[in-house]
Coordinates of C-alpha atoms in Angstrom, one line a residue:
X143 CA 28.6 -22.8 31.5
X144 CA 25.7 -21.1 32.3
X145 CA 25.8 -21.0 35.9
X146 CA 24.7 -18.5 38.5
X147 CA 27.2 -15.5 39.7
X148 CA 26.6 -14.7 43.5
X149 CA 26.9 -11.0 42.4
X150 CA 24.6 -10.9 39.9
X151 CA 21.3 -9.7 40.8
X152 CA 18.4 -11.8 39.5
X153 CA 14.5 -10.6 39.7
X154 CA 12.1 -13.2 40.5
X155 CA 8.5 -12.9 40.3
X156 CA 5.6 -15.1 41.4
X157 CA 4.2 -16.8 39.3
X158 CA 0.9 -16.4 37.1
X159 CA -1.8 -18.3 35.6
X160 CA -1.7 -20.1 32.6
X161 CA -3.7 -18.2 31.2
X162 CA -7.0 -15.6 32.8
X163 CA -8.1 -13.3 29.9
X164 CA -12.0 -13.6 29.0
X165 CA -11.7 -14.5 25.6
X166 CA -8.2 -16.1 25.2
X167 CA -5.7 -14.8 23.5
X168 CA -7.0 -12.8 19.9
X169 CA -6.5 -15.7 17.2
X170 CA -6.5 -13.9 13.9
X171 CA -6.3 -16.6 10.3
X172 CA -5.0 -14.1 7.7
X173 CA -6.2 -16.5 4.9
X174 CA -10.0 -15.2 6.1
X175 CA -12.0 -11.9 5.5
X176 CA -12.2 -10.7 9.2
X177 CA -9.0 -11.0 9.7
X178 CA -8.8 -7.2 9.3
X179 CA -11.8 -6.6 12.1
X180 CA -10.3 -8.9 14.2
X181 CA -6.7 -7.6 14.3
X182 CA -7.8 -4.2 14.7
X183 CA -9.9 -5.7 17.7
X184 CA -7.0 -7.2 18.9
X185 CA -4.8 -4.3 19.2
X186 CA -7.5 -2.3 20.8
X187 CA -8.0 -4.5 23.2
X188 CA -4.9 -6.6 24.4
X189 CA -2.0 -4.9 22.1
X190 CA -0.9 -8.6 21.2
X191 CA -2.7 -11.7 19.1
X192 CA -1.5 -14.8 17.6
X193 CA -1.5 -15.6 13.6
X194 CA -2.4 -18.8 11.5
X195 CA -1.8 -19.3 8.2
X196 CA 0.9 -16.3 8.4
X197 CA 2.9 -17.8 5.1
X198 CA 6.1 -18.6 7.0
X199 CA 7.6 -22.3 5.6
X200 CA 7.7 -24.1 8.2
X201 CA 11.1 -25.5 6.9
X202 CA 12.1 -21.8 6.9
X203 CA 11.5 -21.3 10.8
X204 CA 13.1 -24.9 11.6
X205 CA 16.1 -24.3 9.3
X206 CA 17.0 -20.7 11.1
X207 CA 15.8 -22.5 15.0
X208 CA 18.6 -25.6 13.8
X209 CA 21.2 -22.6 12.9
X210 CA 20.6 -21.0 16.3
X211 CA 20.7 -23.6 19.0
X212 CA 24.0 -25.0 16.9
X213 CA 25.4 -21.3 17.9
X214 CA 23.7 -21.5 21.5
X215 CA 25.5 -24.6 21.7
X216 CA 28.9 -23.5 21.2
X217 CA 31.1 -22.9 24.2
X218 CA 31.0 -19.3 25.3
X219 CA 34.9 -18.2 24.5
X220 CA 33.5 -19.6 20.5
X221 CA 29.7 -17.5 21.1
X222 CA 31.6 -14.2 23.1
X223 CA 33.6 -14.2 19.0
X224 CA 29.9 -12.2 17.7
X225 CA 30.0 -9.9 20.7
X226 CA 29.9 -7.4 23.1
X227 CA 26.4 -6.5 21.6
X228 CA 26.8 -2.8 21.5
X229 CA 23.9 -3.0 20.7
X230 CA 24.5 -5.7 17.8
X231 CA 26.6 -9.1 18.2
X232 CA 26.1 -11.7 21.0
X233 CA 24.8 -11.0 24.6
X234 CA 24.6 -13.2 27.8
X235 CA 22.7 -11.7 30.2
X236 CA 23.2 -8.5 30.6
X237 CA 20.6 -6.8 28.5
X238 CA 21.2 -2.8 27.6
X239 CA 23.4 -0.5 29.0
X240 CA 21.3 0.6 32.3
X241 CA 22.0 -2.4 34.4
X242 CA 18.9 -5.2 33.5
X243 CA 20.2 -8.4 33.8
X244 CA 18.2 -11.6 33.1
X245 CA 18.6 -15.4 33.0
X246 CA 19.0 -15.4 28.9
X247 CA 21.9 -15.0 25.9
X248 CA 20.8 -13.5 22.8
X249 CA 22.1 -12.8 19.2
X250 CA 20.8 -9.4 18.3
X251 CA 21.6 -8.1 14.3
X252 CA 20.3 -6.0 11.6
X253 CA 18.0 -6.9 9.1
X254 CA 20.3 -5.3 6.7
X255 CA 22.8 -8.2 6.3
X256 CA 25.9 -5.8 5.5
X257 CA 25.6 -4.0 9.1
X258 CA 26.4 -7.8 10.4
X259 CA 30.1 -8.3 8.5
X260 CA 32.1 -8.2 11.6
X261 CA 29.9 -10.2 14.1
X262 CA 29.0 -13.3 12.2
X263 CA 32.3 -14.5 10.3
X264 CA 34.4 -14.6 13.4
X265 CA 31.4 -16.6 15.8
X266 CA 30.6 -18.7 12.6
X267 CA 33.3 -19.1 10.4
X268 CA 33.2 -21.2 7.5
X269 CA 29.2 -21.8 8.4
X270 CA 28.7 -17.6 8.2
X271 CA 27.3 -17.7 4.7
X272 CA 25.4 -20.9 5.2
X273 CA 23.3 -19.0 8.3
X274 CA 23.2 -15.6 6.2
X275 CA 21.3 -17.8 4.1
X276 CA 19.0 -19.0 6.4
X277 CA 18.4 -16.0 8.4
X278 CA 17.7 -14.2 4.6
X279 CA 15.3 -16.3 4.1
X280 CA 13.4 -16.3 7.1
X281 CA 13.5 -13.1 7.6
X282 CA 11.9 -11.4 4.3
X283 CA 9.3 -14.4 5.0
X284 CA 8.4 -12.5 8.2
X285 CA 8.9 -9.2 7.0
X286 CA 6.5 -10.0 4.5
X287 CA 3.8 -11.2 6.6
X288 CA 4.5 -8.0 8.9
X289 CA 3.7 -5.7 5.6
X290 CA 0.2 -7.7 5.3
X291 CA -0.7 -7.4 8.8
X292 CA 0.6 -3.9 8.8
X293 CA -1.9 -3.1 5.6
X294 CA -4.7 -5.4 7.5
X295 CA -4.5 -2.8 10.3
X296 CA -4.3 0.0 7.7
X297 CA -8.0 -1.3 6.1
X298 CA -9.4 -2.1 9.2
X299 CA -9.3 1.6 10.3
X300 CA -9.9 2.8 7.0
X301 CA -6.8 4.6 6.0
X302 CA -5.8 5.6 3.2
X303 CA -3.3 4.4 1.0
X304 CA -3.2 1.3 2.9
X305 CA 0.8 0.7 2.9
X306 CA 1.0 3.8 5.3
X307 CA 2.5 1.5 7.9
X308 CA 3.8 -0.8 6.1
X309 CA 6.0 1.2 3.7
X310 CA 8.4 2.2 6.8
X311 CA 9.1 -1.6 6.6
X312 CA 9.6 -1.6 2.7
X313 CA 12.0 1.6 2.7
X314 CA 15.5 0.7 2.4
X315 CA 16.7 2.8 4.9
X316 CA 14.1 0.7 7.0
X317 CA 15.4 0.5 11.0
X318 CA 14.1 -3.1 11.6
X319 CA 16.1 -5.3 13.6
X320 CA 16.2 -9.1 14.3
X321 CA 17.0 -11.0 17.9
X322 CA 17.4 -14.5 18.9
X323 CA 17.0 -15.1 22.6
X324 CA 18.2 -18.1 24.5
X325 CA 17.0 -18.9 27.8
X326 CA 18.3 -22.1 29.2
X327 CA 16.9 -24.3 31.6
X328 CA 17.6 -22.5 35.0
X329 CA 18.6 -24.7 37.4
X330 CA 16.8 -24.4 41.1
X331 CA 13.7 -23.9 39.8
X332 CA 11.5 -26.9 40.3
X333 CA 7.6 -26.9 39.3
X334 CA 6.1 -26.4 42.7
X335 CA 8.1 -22.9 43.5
X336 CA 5.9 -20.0 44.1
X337 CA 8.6 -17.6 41.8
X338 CA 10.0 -17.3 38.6
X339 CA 13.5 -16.3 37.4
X340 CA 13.3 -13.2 35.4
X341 CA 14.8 -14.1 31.7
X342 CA 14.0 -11.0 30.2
X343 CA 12.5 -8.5 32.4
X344 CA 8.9 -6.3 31.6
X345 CA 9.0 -4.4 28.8
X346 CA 7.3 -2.5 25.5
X347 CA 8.8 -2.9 22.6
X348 CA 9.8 1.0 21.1
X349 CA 9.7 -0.2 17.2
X350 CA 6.0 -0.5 15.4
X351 CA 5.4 -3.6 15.3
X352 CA 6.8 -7.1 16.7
X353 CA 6.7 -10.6 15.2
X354 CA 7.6 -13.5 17.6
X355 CA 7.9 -17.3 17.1
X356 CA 9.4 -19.7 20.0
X357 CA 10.0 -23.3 20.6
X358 CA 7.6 -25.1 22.5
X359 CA 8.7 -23.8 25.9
X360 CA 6.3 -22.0 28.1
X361 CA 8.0 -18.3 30.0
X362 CA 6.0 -15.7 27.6
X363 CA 4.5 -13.4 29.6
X364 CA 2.2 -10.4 28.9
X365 CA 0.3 -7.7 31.2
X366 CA -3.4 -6.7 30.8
X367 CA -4.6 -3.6 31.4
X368 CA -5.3 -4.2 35.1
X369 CA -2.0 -4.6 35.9
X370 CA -2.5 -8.7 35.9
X371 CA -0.1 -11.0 34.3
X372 CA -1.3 -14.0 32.1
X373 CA 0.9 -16.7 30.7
X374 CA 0.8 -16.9 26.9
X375 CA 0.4 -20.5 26.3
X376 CA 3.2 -21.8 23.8
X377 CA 2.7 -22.9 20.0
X378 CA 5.7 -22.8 17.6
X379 CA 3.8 -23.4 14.6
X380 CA 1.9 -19.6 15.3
X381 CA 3.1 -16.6 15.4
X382 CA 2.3 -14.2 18.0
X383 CA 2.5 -10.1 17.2
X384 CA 3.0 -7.1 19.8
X385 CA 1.7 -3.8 18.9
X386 CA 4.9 -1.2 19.7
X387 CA 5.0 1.9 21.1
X388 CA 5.7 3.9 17.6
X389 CA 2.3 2.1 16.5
X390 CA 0.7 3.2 19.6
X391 CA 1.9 6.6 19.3
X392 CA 0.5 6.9 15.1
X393 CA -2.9 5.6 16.5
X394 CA -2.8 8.3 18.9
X395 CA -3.1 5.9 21.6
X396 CA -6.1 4.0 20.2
X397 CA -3.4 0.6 20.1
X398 CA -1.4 -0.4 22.9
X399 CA 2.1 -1.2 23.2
X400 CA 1.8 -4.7 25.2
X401 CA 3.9 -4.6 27.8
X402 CA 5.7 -8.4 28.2
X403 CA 8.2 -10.3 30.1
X404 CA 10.0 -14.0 30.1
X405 CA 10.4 -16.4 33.2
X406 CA 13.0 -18.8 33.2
X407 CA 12.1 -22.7 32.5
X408 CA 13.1 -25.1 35.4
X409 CA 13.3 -28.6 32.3
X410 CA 13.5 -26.8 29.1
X411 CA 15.9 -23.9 27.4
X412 CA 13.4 -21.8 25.4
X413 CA 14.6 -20.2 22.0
X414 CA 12.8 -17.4 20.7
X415 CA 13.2 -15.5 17.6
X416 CA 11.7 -11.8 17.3
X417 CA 11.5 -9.6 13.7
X418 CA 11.1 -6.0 15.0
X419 CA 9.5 -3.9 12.1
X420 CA 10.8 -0.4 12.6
X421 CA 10.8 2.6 10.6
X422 CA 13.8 5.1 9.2
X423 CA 15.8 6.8 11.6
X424 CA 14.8 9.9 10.4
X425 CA 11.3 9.4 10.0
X426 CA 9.0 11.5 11.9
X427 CA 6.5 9.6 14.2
X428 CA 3.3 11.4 15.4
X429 CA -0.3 10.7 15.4
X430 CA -1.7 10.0 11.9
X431 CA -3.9 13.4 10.5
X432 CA -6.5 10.6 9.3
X433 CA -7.2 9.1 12.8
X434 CA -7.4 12.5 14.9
X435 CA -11.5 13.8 13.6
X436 CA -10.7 16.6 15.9
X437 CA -8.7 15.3 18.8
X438 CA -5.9 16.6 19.7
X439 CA -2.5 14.6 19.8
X440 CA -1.2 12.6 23.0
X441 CA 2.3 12.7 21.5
X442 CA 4.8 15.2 20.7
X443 CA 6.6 14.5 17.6
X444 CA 9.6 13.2 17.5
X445 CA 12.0 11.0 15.1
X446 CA 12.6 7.6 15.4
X447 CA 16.1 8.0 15.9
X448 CA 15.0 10.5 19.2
X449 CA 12.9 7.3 20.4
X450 CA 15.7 5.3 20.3
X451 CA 18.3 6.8 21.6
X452 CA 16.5 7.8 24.5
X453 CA 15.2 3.9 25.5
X454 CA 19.2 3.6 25.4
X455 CA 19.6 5.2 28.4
X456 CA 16.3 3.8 29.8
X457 CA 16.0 0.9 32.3
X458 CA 13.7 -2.1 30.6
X459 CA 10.5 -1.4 32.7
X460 CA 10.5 2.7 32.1
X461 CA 7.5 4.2 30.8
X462 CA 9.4 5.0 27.7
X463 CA 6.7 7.3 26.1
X464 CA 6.3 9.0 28.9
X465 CA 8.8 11.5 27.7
X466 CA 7.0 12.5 24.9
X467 CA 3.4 12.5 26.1
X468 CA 1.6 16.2 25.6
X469 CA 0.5 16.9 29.8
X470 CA -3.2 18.5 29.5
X471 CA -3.0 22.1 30.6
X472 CA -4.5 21.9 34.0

């Protein structure tokens, strides 16, 4: 069902480490006082940390994980019902418009459940409202958790008010987006190869902030600043966060968009589930006044809705800031 095409051009890549990073990867407990100093640390730093005690039920995350691999389960003329994804609805693996393909089929959908009226009834039938429930309830768990980092980050740099990220998140008109990615076990890929299948090639993420969870099923990837990959050991009770490239750009470059990537599992299918926390279309993202102390801006401004349409036309691995970088006058 899930077989390879002899057209279709994989990427494989060697592989990596478990795991090579000094420290480990950042653990922040957001039940604890440092957990502001230490998240700020972490985005510094690596762009990406894990959380404990994030406030998620745990029967919450395995209700929505039961939901999904029922879907993933499905054969693909019942899954194809939720899609094309243009950009929302059901995917297999072609990922964007630009031509990235990867060994992985994905549910992508708006946090705003209304925008999802004509994908989910016709893939789930008489179980729609029974996985609108679900997904409802996982996700404001996660948005909420997002909101407290988000203000964590705020207090740790000393900004004021302290919702300044986080109330992009509350607004209604809030551009946040929610993804379920399904890697299967690839077949051909025993554990003594020296490469990887590519299940969802390098990338930053464009929104603000990232929240993933996954079963417990190694592939997450991420890149240090050297250029090295390190394999993020798995742990689905924990959530793991990626700083995004609008964050990046209101820090004035102080945080990092974390550049990641999946490999494809020989044994085990992998399921993933990502809350993107993004802001309004039409709000304006630039470096925040109360960070700059005299520097001058890396970033043009631009909207949100400018970001992202231009990473539409963009292949996963572009430098999407690039475009709007200020160039030093030589």
């Amino acid at each position: 069902m899930f077989s390879k095409s002899p057209t279709e051009q994989y990427t494989y890549v060697r592989n990596c480490k478990q795991t090579t990073f000094p420290s480990g990867i950042p653990m922040v407990d957001l039940s604890k006082p440092d957990a502001k100093s230490l998240i700020v640390n972490a985005c510094e730093e690596l762009g990406f940390f894990k959380v404990i005690n994030h406030g998620v039920p745990m029967e919450a995350i395995s209700k929505l994980e039961s939901e999904a691999m029922d879907f993933f389960s499905m054969p693909l003329i019942e899954k194809q019902k939720a899609g094309p994804a243009n950009p929302f609805g059901y995917g297999n693996k072609s990922i964007g418009r630009s031509g990235d393909v990867g060994w992985v089929e994905y549910l992508l959908l708006n946090t705003n459940q209304e925008h999802n009226s004509s994908t989910l009834p016709s893939a789930f039938g008489h179980n729609t409202e029974k996985f609108r429930s679900v997904l409802n309830e996982y996700t404001s768990a996660v948005k909420k958790m997002a909101c407290e980092i988000l203000d964590l980050m705020a207090e740790g740099l000393n900004i004021q008010p302290k919702n300044v990220f986080s109330k992009l998140l509350l607004d209604k008109q809030s551009d946040s987006v929610f993804r379920v990615n399904h890697y299967p076990a690839c077949p051909d890929q025993g554990p003594d190869d020296e490469e990887n299948m590519i299940g969802f090639g390098e990338h930053t993420d464009p929104q603000i902030i990232s929240l993933l969870r996954s079963n417990n099923t190694s592939g997450f990837q991420i890149s240090l600043r050297d250029g090295s990959w390190i394999s993020v050991p798995p742990d689905h009770s924990s959530f793991f966060i990626n700083v995004g490239d609008s964050l990046q750009v209101m820090t004035n470059g102080r945080f990092r968009s974390v550049r990641h990537r999946v490999v494809a599992n020989g044994f085990k299918s992998r399921l993933s589930m990502i809350y993107f926390g993004g802001p309004p279309l039409s709000e304006k993202i630039a470096p925040l006044p109360s960070l700059m102390k005299g520097k001058e801006s890396l970033y043009k401004e631009f909207t949100w809705f400018e970001y992202k349409n231009s990473t539409y036309g963009s292949r996963l691995a572009d430098n999407r800031l690039g475009l709007f970088e200020r160039i030093a006058a030589s």
